[in-house]
XYZ file of C-alpha atoms in Angstrom:
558
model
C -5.032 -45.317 -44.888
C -1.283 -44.961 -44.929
C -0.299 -46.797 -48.522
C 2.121 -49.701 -48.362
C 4.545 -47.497 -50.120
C 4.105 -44.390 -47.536
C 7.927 -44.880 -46.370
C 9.097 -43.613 -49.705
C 6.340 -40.310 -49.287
C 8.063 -39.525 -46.390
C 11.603 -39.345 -46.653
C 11.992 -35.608 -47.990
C 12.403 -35.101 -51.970
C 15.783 -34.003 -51.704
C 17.104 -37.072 -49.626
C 16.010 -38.497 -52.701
C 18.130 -41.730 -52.344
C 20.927 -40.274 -50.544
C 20.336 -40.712 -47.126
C 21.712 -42.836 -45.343
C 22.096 -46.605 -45.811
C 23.467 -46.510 -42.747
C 20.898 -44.538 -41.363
C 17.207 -45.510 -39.249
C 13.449 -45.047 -39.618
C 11.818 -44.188 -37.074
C 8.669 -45.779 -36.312
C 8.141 -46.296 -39.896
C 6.699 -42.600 -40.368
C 9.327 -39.947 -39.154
C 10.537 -38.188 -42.422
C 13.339 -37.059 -40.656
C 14.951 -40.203 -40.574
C 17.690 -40.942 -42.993
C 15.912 -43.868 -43.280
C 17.326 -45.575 -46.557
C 20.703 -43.973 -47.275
C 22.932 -45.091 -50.251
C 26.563 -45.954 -49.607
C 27.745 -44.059 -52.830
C 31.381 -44.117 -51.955
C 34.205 -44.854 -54.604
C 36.922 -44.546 -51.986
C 35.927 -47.645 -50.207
C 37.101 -51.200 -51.017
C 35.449 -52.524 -54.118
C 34.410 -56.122 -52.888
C 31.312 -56.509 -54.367
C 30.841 -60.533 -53.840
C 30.307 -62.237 -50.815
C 32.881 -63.682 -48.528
C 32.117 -66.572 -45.981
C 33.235 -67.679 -42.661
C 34.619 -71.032 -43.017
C 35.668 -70.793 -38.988
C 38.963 -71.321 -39.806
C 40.607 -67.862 -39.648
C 43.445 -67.002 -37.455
C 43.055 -65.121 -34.303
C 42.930 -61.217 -34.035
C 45.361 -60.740 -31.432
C 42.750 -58.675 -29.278
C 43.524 -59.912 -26.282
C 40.374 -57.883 -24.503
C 38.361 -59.907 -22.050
C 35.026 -60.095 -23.442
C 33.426 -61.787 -20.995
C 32.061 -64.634 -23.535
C 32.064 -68.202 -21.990
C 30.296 -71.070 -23.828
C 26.654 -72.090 -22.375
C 26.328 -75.579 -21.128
C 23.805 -77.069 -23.361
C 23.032 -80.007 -25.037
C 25.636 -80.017 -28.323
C 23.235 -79.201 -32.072
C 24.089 -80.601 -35.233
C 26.438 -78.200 -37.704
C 24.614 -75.129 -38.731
C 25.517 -72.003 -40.884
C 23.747 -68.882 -40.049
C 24.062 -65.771 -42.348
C 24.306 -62.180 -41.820
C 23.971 -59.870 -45.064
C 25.134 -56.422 -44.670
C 26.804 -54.214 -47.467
C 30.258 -53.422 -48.680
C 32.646 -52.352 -45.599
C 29.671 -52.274 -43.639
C 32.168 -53.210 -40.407
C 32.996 -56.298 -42.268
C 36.545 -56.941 -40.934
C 34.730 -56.432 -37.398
C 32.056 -58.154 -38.007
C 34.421 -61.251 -39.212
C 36.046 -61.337 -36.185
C 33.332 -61.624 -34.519
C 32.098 -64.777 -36.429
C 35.364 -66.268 -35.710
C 35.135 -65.793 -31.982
C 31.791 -67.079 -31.876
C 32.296 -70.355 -33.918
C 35.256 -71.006 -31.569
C 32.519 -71.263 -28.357
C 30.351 -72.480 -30.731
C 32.145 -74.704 -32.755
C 28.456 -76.354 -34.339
C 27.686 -73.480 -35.513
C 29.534 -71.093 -38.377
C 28.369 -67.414 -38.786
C 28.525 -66.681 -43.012
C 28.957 -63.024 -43.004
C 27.800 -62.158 -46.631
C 28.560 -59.106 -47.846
C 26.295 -57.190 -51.018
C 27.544 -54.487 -53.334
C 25.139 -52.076 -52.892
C 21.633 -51.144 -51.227
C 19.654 -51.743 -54.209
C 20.822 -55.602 -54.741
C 20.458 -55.800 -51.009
C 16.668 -55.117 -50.426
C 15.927 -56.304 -53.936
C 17.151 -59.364 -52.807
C 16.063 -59.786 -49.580
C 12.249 -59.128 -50.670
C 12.189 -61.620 -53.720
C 13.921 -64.582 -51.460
C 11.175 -63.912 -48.724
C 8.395 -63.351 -50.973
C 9.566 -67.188 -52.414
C 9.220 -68.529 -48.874
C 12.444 -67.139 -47.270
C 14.535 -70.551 -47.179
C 17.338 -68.786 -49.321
C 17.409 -65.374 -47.544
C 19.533 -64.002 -45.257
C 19.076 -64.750 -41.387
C 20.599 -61.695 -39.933
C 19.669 -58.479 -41.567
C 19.978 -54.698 -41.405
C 16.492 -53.657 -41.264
C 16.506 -50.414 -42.990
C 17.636 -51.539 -45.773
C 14.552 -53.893 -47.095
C 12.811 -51.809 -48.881
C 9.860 -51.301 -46.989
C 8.458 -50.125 -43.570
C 9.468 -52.032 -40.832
C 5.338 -52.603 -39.576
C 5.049 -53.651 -43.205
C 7.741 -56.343 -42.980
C 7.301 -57.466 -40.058
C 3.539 -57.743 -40.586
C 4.169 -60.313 -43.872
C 6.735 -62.049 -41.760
C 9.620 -60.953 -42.931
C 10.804 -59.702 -39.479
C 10.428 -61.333 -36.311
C 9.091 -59.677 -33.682
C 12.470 -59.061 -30.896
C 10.176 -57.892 -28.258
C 10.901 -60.892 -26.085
C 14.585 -61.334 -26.803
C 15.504 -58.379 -25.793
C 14.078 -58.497 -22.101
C 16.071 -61.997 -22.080
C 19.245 -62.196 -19.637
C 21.984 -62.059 -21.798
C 24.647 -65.106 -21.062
C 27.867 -63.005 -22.533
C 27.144 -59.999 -20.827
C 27.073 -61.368 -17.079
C 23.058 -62.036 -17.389
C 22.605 -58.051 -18.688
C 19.656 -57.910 -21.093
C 19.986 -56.210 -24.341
C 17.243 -53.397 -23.219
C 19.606 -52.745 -20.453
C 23.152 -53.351 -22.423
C 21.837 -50.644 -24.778
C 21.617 -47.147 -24.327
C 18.406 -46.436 -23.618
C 17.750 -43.194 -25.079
C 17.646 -44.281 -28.551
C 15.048 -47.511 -28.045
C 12.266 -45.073 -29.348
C 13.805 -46.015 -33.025
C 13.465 -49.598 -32.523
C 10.034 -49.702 -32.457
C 7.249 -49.971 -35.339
C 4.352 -48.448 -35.637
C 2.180 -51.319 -34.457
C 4.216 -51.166 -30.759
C 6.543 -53.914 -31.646
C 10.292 -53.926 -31.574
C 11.818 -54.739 -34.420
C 15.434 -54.191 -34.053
C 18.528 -53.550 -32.284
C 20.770 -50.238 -32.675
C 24.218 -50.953 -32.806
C 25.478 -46.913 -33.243
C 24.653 -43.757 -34.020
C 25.024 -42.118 -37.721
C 25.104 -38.098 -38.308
C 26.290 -35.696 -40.622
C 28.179 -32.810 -40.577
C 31.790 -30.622 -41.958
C 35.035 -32.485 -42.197
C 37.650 -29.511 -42.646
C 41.458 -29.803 -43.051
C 42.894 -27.489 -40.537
C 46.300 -26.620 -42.092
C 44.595 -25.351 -45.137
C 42.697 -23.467 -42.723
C 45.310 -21.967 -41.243
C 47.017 -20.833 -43.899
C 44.248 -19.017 -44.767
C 44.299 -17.069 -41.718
C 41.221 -19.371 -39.595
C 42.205 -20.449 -36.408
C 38.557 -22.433 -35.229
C 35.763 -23.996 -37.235
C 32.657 -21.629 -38.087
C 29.814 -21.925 -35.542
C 27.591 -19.539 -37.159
C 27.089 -19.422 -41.269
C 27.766 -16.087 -41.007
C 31.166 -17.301 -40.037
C 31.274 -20.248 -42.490
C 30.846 -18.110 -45.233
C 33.679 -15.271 -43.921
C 36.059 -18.588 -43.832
C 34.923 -19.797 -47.152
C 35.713 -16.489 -48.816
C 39.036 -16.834 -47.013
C 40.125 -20.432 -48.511
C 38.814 -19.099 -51.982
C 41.253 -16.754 -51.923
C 43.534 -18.669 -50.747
C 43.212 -20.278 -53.986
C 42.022 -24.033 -52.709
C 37.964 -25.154 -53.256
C 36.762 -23.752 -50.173
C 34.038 -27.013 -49.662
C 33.248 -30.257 -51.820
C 29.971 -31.849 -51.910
C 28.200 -33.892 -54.136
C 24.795 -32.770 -55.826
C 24.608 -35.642 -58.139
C 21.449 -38.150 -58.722
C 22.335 -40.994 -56.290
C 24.342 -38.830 -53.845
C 22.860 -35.358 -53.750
C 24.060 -34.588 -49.776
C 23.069 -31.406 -50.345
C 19.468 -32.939 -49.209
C 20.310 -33.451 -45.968
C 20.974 -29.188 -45.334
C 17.681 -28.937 -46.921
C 15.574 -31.100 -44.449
C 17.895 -30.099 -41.666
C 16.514 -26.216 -42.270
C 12.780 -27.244 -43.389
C 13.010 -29.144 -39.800
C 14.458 -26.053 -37.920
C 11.750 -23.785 -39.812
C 8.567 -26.303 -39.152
C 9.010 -28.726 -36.473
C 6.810 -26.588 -34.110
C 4.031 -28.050 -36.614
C 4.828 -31.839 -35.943
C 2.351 -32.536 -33.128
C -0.739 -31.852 -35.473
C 0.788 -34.356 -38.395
C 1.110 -37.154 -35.959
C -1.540 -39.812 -35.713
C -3.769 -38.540 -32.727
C -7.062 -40.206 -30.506
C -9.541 -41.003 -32.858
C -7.715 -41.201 -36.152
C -8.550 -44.356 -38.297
C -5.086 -45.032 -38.561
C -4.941 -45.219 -34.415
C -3.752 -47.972 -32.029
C -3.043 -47.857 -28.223
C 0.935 -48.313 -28.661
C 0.963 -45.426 -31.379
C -1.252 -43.451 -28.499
C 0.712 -44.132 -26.021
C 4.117 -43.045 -27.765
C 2.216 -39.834 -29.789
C 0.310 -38.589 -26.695
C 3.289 -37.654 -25.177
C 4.991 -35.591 -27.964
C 4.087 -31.422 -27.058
C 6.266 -28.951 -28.752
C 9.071 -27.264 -27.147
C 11.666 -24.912 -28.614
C 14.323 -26.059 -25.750
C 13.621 -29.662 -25.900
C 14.882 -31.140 -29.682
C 13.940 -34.388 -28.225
C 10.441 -33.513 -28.011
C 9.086 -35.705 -30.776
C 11.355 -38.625 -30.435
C 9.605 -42.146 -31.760
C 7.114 -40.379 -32.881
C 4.681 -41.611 -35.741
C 3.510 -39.443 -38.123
C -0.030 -39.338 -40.572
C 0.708 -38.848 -44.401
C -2.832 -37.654 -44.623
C -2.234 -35.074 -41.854
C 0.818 -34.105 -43.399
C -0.790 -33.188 -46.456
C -3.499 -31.778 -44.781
C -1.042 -29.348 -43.286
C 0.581 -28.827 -46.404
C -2.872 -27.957 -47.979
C -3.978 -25.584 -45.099
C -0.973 -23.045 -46.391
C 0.239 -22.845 -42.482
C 3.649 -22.576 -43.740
C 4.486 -20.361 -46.769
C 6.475 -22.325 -49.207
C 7.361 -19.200 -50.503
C 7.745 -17.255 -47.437
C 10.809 -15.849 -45.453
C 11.844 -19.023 -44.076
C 12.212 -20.959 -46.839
C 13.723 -17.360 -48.551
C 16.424 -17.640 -46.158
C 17.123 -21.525 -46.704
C 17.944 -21.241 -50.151
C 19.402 -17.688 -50.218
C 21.678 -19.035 -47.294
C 22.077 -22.511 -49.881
C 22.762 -20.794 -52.984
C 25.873 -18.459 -51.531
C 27.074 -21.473 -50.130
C 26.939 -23.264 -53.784
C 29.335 -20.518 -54.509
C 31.829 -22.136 -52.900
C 31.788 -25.695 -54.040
C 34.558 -27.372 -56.262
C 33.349 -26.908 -60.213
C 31.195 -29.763 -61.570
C 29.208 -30.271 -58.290
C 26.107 -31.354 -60.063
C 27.511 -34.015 -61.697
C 30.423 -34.973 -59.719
C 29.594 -38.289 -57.361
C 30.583 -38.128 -53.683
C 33.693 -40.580 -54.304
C 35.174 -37.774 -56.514
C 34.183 -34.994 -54.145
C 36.108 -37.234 -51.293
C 39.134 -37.415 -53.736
C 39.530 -33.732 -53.577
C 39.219 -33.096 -49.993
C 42.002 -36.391 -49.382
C 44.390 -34.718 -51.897
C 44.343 -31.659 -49.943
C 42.799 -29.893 -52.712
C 39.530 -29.043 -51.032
C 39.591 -27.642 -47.485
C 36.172 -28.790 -46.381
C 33.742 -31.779 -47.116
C 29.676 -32.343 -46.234
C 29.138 -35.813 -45.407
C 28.261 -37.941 -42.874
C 30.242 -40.131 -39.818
C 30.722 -43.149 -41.537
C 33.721 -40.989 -43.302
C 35.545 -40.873 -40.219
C 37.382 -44.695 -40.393
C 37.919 -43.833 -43.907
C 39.780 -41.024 -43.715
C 41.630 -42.075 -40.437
C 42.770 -45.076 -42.721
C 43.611 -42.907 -46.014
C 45.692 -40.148 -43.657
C 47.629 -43.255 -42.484
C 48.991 -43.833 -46.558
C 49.563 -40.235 -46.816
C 52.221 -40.613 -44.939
C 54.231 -36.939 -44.896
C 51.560 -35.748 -46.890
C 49.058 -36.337 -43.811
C 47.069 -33.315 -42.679
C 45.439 -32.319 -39.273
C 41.893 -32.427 -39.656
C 38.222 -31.654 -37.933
C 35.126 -31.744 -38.144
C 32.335 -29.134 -36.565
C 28.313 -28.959 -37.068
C 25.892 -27.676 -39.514
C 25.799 -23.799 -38.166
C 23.379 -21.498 -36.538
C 22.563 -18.458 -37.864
C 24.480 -15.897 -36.244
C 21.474 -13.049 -34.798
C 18.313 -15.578 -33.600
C 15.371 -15.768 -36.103
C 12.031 -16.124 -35.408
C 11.656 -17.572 -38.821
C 14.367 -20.529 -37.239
C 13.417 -20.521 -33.686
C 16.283 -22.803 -30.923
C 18.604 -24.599 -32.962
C 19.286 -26.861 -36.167
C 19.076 -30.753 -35.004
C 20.302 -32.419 -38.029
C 20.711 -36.009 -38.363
C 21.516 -37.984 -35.687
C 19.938 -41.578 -35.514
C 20.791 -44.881 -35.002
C 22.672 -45.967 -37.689
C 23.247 -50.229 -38.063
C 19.725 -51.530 -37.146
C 20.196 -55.116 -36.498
C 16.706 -57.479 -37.290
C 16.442 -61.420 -37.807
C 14.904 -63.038 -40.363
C 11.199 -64.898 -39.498
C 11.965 -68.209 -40.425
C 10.275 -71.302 -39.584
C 12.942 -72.896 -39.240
C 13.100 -72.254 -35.167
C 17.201 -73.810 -34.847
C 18.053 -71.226 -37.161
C 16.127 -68.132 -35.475
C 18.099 -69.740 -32.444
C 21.107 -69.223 -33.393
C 20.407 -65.768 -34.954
C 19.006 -64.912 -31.926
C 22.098 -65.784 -29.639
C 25.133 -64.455 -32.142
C 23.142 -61.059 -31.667
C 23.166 -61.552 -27.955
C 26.828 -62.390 -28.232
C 27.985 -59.250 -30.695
C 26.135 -56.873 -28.558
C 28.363 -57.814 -25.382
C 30.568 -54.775 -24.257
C 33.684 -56.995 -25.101
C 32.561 -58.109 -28.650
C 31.465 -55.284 -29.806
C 34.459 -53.177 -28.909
C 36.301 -55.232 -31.094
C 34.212 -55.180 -33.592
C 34.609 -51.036 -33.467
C 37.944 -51.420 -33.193
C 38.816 -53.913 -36.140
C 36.569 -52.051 -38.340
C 38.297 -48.581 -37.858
C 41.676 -50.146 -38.164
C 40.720 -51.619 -41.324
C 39.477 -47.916 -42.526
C 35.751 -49.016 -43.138
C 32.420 -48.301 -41.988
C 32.036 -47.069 -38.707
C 28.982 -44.748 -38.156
C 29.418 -42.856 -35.333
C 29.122 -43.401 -31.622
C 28.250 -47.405 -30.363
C 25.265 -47.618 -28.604
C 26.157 -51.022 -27.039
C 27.480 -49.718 -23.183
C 30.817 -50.339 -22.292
C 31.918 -49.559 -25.684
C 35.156 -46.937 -25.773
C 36.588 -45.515 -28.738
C 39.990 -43.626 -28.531
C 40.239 -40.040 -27.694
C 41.170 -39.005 -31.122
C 37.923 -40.994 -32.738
C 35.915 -39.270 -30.428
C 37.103 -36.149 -31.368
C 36.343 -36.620 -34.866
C 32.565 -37.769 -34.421
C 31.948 -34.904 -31.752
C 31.393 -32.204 -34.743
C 28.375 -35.026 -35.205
C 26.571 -35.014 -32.315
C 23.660 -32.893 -32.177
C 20.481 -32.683 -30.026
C 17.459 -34.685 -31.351
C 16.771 -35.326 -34.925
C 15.196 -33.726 -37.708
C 11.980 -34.218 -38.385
C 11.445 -32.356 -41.771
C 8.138 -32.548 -43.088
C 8.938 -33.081 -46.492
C 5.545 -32.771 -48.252
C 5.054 -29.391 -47.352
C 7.782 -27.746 -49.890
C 9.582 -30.795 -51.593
C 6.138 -32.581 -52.682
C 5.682 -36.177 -53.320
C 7.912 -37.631 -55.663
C 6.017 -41.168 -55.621
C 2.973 -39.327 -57.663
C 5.574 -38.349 -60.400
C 8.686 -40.441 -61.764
C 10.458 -37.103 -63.023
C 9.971 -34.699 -59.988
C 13.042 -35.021 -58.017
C 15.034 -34.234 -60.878
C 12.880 -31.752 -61.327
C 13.343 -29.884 -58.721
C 17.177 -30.133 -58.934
C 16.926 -28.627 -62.238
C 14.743 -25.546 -60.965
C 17.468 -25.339 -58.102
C 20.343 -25.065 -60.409
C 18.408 -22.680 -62.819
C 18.421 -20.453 -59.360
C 22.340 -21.561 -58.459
C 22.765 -19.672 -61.995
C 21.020 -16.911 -61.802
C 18.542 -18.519 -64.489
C 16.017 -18.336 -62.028
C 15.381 -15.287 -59.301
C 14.613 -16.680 -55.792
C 11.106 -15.318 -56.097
C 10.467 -17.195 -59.496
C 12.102 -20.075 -58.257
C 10.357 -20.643 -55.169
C 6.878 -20.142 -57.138
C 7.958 -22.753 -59.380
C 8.819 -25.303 -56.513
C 5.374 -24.692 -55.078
C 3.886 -25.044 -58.304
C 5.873 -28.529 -58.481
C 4.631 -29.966 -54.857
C 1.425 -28.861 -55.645
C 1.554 -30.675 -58.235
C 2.564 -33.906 -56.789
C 1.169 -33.479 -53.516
C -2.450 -33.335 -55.610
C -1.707 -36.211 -58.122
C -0.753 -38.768 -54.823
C -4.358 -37.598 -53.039
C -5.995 -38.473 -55.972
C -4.540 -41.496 -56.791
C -4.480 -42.984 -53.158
C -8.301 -41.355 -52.901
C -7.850 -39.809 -49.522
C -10.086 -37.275 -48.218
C -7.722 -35.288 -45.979
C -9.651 -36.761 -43.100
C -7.428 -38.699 -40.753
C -10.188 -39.971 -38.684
C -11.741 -42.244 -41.928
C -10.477 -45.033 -43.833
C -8.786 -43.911 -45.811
């Protein structure tokens, strides 16, 4: 049976701990997700206590209608609620919004407590709940807890939102949540057991940031489509004597991972149907039927497997079957195509964190940068204190390959997932879930929310991508920006196959970013380095069968 720990197997050895702590699970098995992503970024503020709403703070000035009116009920004793969420995690929006909510609710004051980092933040939130939960947060971002969300909600950590969000909403004009939020993207909230455990606020991808007048100059009048392109415009800027593209390689924010799942996904997904938990499996239940028995492969349709749950044990039976070549011509082209890009990446890449990487592409130095939405208030707020120094910039998707190949059939989906995913607390303490219960009902009305978009990109922090709440706008020149995001579907790399399992060995994932670099520098030939990767996942992929004593059988226990 799936292990307790199976999230961790299944977000892809090169996400390693990169991916997004922004970003969602899906269903608590898709390993496409970018299901627990750090926030490695240097450039953002560096609060790293907590900060409380006392309810006395001055009004915003936003004079938007948001619809809220008070509801007519019987007045409670003083309360404080918290919501935890990270670092510039839409913190100045998210204060406003406490502030407008204490003034219709005047008994009751929304803390919004704000963590350092994702590791305090699910260490935390595990050790007060394991104690009994009276100390813990009551608002939460549910993937960042450290485990599955059918695993947390199943202790009762989570409560189950299946009935609140069928409820009429009182500050949207009686509007439920499942119809204030864009319905497309409900699949996520659900876990594996059929029960929904949160609410999406936006959407979170990744993609190029370029700076167009460095572009220019080097003779490139639109972004690359194609890589064949990318690399033509690379060459370009190189000679042009600026670092063509910055990214970060480093342990803790190695976004090369996400190029790697996004081709493994491009080059595998038509095998996804036979890893997902099917009729008869042990691991079986009628919601997980119901969602899996629709999911058929189709090259035109990249939302073919959305909500899908997957089968660790039918991934690795996959993975032992030797359907896909690890050492084949698709993954030959994936790192041949990775390696001439590492050609063009500022010097010190394998060391240098993302925050430094940032630095260089801010400072005009570097004319492109790999990284995700959640940039885009950033760098909105750092071009305004450039002042002349300000530069036009873009952004445009990871590319297709120029001539179709079979080896790569459609097109690369990427990431692109909802990003904030909103959960409460299970408390006993049933004034408390209350209260959680209608401050989420109140920041997910259209007027609320917008200004909690729009406070948190005029602050410069955290944004995502795209709100999911309807009636949300963002200004044409935000949009712009997070359209080089938006892809169709989301990749569902099945990370066992060529990345192994890193949760059998301590030492493999920086393993396998030493064999990559040993190829980077011609220490390695593609053939021998390939072989050695294989070698490495088999490895792994062996010791995790044997310790978790599973028979490749999906239809025992386990």
């Amino acid at each position: 049976m799936q292990n307790k720990k199976v999230i961790a197997l299944l977000t892809t050895t090169v996400l390693s701990a990169t991916l997004l702590a922004a970003c969602g699970s899906n269903n608590d098995a898709n390993s496409g997700d970018a299901a627990n992503t750090t926030n490695d970024k240097s450039t953002n503020a560096t609060n790293t206590g907590s900060t409380s709403n006392t309810g006395n703070s001055t009004d915003t000035g936003d004079s938007t209608d948001t619809g809220n009116t008070a509801t007519n009920e019987p007045a409670k004793p003083d309360k404080t609620i918290t919501f935890s969420t990270i670092t510039n995690y839409y913190t100045a929006g998210l204060q406003t919004a406490a502030d407008d909510y204490h003034k219709l609710h005047p008994e009751t004051t929304v803390n919004i407590d704000i963590v350092s980092d994702n590791t305090t933040y699910q260490t935390s939130f595990q050790a007060k709940m394991a104690a009994g939960g009276d100390d813990a947060p009551d608002i939460v971002h549910a993937n960042l807890l450290g485990d599955s969300p059918a695993n947390n909600v199943k202790k009762g950590f989570l409560l189950k939102l299946d009935d609140l969000v069928k409820k009429p909403n009182p500050y949207n004009n009686g509007t439920s949540l499942w119809d204030g939020i864009n319905a497309d993207y409900w699949p996520y909230a659900y876990t594996a057991d059929g029960n929904i455990f949160m609410l999406p606020f936006d959407l979170v991808g990744t993609g190029f940031f370029f700076n167009k007048d460095l572009f220019a100059k080097a003779g490139i009048a639109d972004a690359p489509a194609t890589w064949e392109d990318l690399f033509a415009d690379l060459q370009k800027l190189k000679d042009s004597g600026v670092i063509p593209l910055a990214m970060s390689q480093a342990t803790g924010s190695d976004y090369e991972g996400w190029m790697v799942s996004a081709f493994l996904d491009w080059s595998t997904r038509q095998y996804v149907p036979e890893t997902l938990v099917q009729a008869g499996d042990a691991r079986n239940t009628p919601q997980v039927e119901a969602i899996n028995a629709k999911v058929k492969y189709d090259v035109n349709n990249p939302f073919f497997d959305i909500g899908a749950v997957a089968d660790t044990e039918r991934q690795l039976a996959l993975w032992k079957s030797g359907k896909y070549d690890a050492q084949g011509p698709a993954e030959q082209k994936t790192w041949s195509t990775l390696k001439e890009l590492s050609k063009f990446l500022q010097p010190g890449y394998a060391t240098m964190k993302d925050g430094d990487a940032y630095q260089l592409f801010i400072a005009g130095k570097a004319a492109a940068y790999w990284n995700g939405s959640w940039q885009v208030g950033q760098i909105l707020k750092d071009q305004k204190s450039l002042g002349d120094k300000a530069f036009q910039w873009g952004t445009f998707k990871f590319p297709d390959f120029a001539t179709p190949d079979p080896n790569f059939p459609g097109h690369p989906r990427g990431i692109l997932v909802p990003g904030h995913q909103l959960s409460v607390t299970n408390k006993k303490d049933k004034d408390t879930v209350e209260r959680s219960e209608d401050f989420l009902q109140f920041l997910y009305s259209p007027g609320e929310a917008q200004k909690v978009f729009t406070d948190t990109i005029n602050a410069g922090q955290f944004v995502q991508g795209p709100s999911l709440v309807k009636g949300v706008t963002l200004s044409d020149e935000v949009n712009s920006y997070l359209e080089g995001f938006k892809v169709a579907g989301n990749m569902t790399a099945i990370a066992l196959l060529t990345g192994g399992n890193p949760s059998a060995e301590p030492n493999a994932t920086a393993e396998m970013k030493s064999l990559e670099l040993q190829y980077y520098n011609d220490k390695l030939s593609l053939a021998d380095y390939l072989k050695k990767r294989a070698d490495l996942t088999k490895k792994t992929n062996e010791q995790y069968i044997k310790d978790n004593k599973l028979d490749l059988d999906p239809k025992t226990n386990p």
